[in-house]
mmCIF file of C-alpha atoms in Angstrom:
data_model
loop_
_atom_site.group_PDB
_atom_site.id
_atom_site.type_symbol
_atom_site.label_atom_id
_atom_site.label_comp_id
_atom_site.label_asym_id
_atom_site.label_seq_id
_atom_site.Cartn_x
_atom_site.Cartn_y
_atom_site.Cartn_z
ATOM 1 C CA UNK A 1 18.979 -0.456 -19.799
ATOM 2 C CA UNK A 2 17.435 -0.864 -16.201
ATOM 3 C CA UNK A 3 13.685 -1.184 -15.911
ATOM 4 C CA UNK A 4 11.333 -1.197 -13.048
ATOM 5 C CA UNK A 5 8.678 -3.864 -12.801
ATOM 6 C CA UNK A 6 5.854 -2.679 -10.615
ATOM 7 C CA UNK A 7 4.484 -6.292 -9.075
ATOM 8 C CA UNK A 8 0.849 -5.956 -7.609
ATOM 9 C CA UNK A 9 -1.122 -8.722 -5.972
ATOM 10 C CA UNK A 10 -3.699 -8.609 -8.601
ATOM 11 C CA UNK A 11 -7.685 -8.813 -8.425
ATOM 12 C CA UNK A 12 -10.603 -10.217 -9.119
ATOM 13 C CA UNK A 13 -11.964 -6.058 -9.724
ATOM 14 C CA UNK A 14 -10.593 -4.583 -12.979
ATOM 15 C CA UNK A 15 -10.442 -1.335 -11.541
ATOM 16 C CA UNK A 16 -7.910 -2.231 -9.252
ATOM 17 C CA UNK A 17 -5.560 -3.431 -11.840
ATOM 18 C CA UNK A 18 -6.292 -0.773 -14.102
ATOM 19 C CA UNK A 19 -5.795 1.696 -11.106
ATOM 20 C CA UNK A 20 -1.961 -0.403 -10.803
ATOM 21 C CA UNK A 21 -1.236 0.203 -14.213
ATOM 22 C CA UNK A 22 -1.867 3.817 -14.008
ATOM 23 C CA UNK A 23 0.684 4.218 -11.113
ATOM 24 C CA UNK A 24 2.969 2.248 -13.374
ATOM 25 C CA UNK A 25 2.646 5.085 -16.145
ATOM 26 C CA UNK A 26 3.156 7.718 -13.601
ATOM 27 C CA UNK A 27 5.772 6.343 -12.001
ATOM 28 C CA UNK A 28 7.736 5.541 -15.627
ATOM 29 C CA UNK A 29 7.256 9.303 -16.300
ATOM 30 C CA UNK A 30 8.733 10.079 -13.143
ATOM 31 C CA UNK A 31 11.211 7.870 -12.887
ATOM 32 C CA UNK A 32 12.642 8.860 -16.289
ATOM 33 C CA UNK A 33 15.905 10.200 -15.963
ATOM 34 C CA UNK A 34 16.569 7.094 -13.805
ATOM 35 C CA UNK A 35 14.724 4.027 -15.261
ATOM 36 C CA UNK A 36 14.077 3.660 -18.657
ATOM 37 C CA UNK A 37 10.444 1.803 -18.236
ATOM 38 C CA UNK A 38 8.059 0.895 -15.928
ATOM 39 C CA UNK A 39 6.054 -2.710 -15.921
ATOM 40 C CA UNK A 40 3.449 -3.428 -13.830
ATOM 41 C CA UNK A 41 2.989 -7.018 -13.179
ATOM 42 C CA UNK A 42 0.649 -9.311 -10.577
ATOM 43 C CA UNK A 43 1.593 -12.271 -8.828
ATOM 44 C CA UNK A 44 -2.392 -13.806 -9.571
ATOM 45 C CA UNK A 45 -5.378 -12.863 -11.291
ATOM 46 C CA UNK A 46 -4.422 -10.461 -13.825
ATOM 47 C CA UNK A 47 -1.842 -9.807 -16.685
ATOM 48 C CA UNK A 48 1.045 -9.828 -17.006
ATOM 49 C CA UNK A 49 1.955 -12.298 -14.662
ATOM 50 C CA UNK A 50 5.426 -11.936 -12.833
ATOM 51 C CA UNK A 51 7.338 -14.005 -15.631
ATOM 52 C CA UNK A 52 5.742 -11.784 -18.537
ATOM 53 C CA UNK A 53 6.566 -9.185 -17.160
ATOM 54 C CA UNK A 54 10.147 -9.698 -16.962
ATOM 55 C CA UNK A 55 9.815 -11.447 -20.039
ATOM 56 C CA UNK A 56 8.458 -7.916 -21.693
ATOM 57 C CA UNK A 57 11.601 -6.001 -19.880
ATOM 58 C CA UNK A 58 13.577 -8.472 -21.740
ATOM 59 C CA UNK A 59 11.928 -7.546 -24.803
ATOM 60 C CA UNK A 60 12.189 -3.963 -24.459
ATOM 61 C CA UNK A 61 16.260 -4.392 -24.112
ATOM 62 C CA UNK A 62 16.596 -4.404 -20.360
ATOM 63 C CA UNK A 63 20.022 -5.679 -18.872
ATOM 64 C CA UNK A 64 18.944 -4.697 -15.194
ATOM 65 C CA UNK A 65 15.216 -5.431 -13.720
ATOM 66 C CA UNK A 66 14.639 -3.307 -10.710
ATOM 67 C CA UNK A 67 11.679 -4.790 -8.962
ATOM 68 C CA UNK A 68 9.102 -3.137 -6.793
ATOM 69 C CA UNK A 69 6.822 -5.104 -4.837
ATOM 70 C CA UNK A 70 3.675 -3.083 -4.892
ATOM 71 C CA UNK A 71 2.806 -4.505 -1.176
ATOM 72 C CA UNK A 72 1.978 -2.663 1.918
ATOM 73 C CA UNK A 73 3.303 -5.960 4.670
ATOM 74 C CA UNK A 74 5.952 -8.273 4.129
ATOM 75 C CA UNK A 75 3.619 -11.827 3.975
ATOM 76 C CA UNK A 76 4.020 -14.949 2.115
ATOM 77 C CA UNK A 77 3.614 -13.481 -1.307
ATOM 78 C CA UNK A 78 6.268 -10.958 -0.306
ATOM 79 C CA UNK A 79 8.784 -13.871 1.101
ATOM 80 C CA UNK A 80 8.117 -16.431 -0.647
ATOM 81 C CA UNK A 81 5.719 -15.966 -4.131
ATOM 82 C CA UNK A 82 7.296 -13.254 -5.581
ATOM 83 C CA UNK A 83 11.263 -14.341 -4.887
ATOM 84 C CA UNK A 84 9.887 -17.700 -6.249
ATOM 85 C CA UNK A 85 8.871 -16.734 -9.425
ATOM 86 C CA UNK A 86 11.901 -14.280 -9.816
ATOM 87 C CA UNK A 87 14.082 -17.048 -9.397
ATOM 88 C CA UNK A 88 12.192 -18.829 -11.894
ATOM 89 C CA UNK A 89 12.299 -15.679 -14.543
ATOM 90 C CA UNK A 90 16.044 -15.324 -13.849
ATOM 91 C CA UNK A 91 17.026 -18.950 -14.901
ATOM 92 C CA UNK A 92 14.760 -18.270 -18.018
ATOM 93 C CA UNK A 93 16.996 -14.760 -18.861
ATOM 94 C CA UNK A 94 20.607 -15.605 -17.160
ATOM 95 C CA UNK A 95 21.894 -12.515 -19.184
ATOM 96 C CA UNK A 96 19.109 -10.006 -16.718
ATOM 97 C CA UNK A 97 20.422 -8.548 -13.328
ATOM 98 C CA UNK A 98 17.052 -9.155 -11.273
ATOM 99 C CA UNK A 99 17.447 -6.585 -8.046
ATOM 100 C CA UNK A 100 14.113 -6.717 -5.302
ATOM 101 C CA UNK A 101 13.162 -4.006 -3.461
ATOM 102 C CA UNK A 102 11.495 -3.548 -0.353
ATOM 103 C CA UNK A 103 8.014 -3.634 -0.344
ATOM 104 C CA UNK A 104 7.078 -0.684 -0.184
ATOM 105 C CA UNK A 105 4.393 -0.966 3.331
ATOM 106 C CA UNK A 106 8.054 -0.865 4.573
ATOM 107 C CA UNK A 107 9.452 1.894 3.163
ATOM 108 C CA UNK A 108 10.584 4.952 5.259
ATOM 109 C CA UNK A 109 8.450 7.608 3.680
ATOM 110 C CA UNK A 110 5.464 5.335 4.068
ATOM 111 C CA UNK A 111 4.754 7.073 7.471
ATOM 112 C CA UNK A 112 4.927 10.752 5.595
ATOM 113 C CA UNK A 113 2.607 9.888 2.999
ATOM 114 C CA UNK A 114 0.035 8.706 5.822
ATOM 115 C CA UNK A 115 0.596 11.685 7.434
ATOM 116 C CA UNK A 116 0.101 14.104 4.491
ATOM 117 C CA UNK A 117 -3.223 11.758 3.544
ATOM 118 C CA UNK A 118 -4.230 12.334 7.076
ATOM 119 C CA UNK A 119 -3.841 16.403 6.545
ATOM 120 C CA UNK A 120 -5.355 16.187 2.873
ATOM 121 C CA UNK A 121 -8.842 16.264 1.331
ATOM 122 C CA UNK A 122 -11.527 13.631 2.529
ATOM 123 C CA UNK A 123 -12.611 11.461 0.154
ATOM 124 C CA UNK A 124 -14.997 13.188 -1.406
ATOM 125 C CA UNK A 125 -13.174 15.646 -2.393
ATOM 126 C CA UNK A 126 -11.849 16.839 -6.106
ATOM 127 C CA UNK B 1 -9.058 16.464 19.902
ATOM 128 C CA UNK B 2 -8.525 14.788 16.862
ATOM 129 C CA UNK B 3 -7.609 10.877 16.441
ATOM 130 C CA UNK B 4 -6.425 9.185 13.320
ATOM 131 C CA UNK B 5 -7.590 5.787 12.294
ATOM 132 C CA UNK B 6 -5.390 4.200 10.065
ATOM 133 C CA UNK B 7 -7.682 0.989 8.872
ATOM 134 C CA UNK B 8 -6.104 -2.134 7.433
ATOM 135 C CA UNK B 9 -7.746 -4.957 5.772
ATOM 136 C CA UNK B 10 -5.846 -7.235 8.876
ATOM 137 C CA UNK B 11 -4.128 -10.822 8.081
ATOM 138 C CA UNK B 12 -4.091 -14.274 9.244
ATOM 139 C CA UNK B 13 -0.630 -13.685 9.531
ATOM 140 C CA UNK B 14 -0.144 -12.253 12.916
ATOM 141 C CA UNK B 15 3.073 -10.684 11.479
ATOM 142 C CA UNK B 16 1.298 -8.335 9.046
ATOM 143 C CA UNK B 17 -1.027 -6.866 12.041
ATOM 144 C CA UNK B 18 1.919 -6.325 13.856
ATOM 145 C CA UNK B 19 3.468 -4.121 10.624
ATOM 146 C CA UNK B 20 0.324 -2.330 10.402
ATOM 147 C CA UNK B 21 0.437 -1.209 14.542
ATOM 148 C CA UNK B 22 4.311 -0.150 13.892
ATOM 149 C CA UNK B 23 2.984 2.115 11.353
ATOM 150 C CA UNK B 24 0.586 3.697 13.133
ATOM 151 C CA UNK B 25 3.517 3.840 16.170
ATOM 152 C CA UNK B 26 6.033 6.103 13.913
ATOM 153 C CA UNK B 27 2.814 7.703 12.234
ATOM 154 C CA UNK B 28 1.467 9.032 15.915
ATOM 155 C CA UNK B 29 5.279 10.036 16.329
ATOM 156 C CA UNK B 30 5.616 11.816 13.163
ATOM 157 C CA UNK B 31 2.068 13.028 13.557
ATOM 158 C CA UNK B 32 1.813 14.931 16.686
ATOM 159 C CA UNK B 33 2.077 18.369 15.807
ATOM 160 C CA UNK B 34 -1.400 17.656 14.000
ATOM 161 C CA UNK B 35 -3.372 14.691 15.696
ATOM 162 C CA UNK B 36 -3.386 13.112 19.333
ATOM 163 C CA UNK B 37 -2.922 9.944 18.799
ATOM 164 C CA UNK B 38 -3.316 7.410 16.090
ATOM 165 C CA UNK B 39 -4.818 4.273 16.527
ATOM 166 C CA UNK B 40 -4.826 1.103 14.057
ATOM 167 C CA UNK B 41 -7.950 -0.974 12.993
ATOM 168 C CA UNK B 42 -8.837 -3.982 10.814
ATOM 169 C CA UNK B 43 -11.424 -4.505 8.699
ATOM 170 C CA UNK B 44 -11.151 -8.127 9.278
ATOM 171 C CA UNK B 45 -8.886 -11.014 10.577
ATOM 172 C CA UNK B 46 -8.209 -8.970 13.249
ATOM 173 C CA UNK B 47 -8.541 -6.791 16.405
ATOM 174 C CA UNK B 48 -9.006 -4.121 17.096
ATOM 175 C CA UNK B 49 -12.483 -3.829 14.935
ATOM 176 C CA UNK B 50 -13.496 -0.881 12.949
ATOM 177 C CA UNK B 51 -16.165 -0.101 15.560
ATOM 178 C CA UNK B 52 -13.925 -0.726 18.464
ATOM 179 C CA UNK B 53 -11.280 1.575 17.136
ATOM 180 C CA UNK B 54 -13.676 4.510 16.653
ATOM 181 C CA UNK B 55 -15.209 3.786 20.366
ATOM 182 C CA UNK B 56 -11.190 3.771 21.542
ATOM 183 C CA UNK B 57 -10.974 7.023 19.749
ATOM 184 C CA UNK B 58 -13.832 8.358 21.695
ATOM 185 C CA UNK B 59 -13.095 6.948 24.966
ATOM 186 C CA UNK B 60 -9.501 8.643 24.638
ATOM 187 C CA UNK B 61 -11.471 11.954 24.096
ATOM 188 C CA UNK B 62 -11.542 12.873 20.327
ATOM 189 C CA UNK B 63 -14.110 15.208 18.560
ATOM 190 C CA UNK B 64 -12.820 14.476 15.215
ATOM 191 C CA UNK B 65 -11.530 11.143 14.066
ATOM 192 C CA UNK B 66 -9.582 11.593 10.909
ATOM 193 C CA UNK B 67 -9.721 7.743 9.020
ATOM 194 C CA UNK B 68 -7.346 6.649 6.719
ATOM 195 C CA UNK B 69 -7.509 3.339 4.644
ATOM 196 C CA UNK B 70 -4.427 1.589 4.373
ATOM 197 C CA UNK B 71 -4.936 -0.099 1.414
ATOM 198 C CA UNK B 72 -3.578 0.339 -2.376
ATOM 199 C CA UNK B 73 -6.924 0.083 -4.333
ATOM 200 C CA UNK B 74 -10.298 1.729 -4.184
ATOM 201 C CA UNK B 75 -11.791 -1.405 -4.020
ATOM 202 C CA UNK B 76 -14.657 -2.956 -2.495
ATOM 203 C CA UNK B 77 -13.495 -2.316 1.047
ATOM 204 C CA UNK B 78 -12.110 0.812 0.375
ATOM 205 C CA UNK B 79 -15.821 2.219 -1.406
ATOM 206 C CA UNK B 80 -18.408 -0.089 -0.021
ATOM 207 C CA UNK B 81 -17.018 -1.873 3.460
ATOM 208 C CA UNK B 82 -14.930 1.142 5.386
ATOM 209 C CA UNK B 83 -17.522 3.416 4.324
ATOM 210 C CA UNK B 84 -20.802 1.107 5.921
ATOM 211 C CA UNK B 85 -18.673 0.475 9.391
ATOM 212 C CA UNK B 86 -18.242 4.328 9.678
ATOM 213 C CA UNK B 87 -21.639 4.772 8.835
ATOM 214 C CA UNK B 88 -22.555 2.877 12.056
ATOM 215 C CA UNK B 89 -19.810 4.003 14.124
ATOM 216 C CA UNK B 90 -21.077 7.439 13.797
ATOM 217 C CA UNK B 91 -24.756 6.167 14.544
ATOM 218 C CA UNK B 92 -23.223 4.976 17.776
ATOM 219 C CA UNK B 93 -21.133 8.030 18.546
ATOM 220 C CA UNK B 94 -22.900 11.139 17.526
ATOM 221 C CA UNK B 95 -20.830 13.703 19.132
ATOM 222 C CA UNK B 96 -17.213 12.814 16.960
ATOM 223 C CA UNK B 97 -17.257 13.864 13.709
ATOM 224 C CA UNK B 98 -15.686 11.265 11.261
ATOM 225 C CA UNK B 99 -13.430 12.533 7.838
ATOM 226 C CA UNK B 100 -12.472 9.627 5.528
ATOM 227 C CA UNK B 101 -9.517 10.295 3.312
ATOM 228 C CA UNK B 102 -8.388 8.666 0.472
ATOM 229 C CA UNK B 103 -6.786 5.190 0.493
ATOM 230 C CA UNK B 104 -3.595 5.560 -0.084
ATOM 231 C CA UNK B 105 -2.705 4.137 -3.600
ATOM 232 C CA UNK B 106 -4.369 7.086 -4.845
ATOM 233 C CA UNK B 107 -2.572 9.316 -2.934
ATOM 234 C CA UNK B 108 -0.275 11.791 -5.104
ATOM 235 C CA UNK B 109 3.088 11.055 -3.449
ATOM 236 C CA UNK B 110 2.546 7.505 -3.671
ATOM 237 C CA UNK B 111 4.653 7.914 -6.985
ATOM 238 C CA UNK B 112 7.340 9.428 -5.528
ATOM 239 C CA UNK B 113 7.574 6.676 -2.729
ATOM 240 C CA UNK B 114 7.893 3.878 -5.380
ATOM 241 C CA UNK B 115 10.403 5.807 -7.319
ATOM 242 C CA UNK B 116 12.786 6.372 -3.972
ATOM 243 C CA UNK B 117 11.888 2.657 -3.418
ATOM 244 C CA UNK B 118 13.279 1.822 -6.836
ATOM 245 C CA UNK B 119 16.142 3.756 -6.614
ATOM 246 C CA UNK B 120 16.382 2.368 -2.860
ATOM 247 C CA UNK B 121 18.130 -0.307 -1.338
ATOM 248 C CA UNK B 122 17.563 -3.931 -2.420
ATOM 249 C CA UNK B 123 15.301 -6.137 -0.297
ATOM 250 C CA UNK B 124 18.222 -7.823 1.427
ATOM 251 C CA UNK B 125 20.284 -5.222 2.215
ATOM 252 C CA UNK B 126 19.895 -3.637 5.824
#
């Protein structure tokens, strides 16, 4: 069983975290035939944290954690936090595969989904 | 002539500004069937300003300047900050007409990024 945790920054604004979580749920429906759950997690300031969330893919069965960093540069909490407390949460479940991603500021199809955005409706728009 | 703005909340970590103006390099690339240039600014921490990347766009001859906010969440910067900076940009430049898409967390193919991401290459791998 191989689930993706979805790890935000976090913030002090609910509506950002709740807006994470939502991309979480699309992305799990999505993602279906390959993953069998999506987790979103934050490094600070909102629940779960990085280790409850790994400790709910546990939970839920996993064997492999497949984990997105929900970042658009590669800084300190993409180097060093986030690697930090995965080492942490894989001495806590030695029997989980733990796999990082790229985040995802440096993913190839970042530049397309500008692009498109650029193209699309303002922000106003329905 | 139309300009993109791709605006980024900017970093004290000169590394992270540097990721946002190789962006904005492959998105002018991958963009220039539809725009004539893009050109990055920071909402803070960094240069060039909001203002002085709307008066760039203008100097390099755009009518339209098409702005879109690098950033995950709709939050503050994203509804109240981006929005008051363009607000005075366009006070100062009259003749360009300024569009503000979405950020890009709420864009529709940001789910299909994270899922390629997940399915993607692990962090270390090249």
């Amino acid at each position: 069983m191989n689930m993706v945790l979805l790890i935000a920054h976090g913030s002090r604004r609910e509506q950002s975290n709740i807006e994470v979580r939502e991309v979480a749920k699309r992305l799990e429906e999505d993602a279906a035939g390959s993953f069998d759950g999506v987790i979103p997690a934050f490094l600070e300031l909102a629940e779960p944290s990085i280790q409850s969330g790994v400790a709910l893919c546990s939970e839920a069965g996993a064997h492999e954690v497949t984990v997105v960093p929900y970042f658009l540069s590669a800084g300190r909490h993409v180097v060093e936090d986030i690697p930090r407390e995965l080492g942490k949460a894989a001495k806590l479940h030695p029997h989980l595969q733990i796999h990082m991603r790229r985040h995802i500021g440096g993913h190839v199809e970042m530049t397309r989904l500008l692009y498109h955005s650029a193209l699309g409706p303002s922000a106003g728009d329905k």
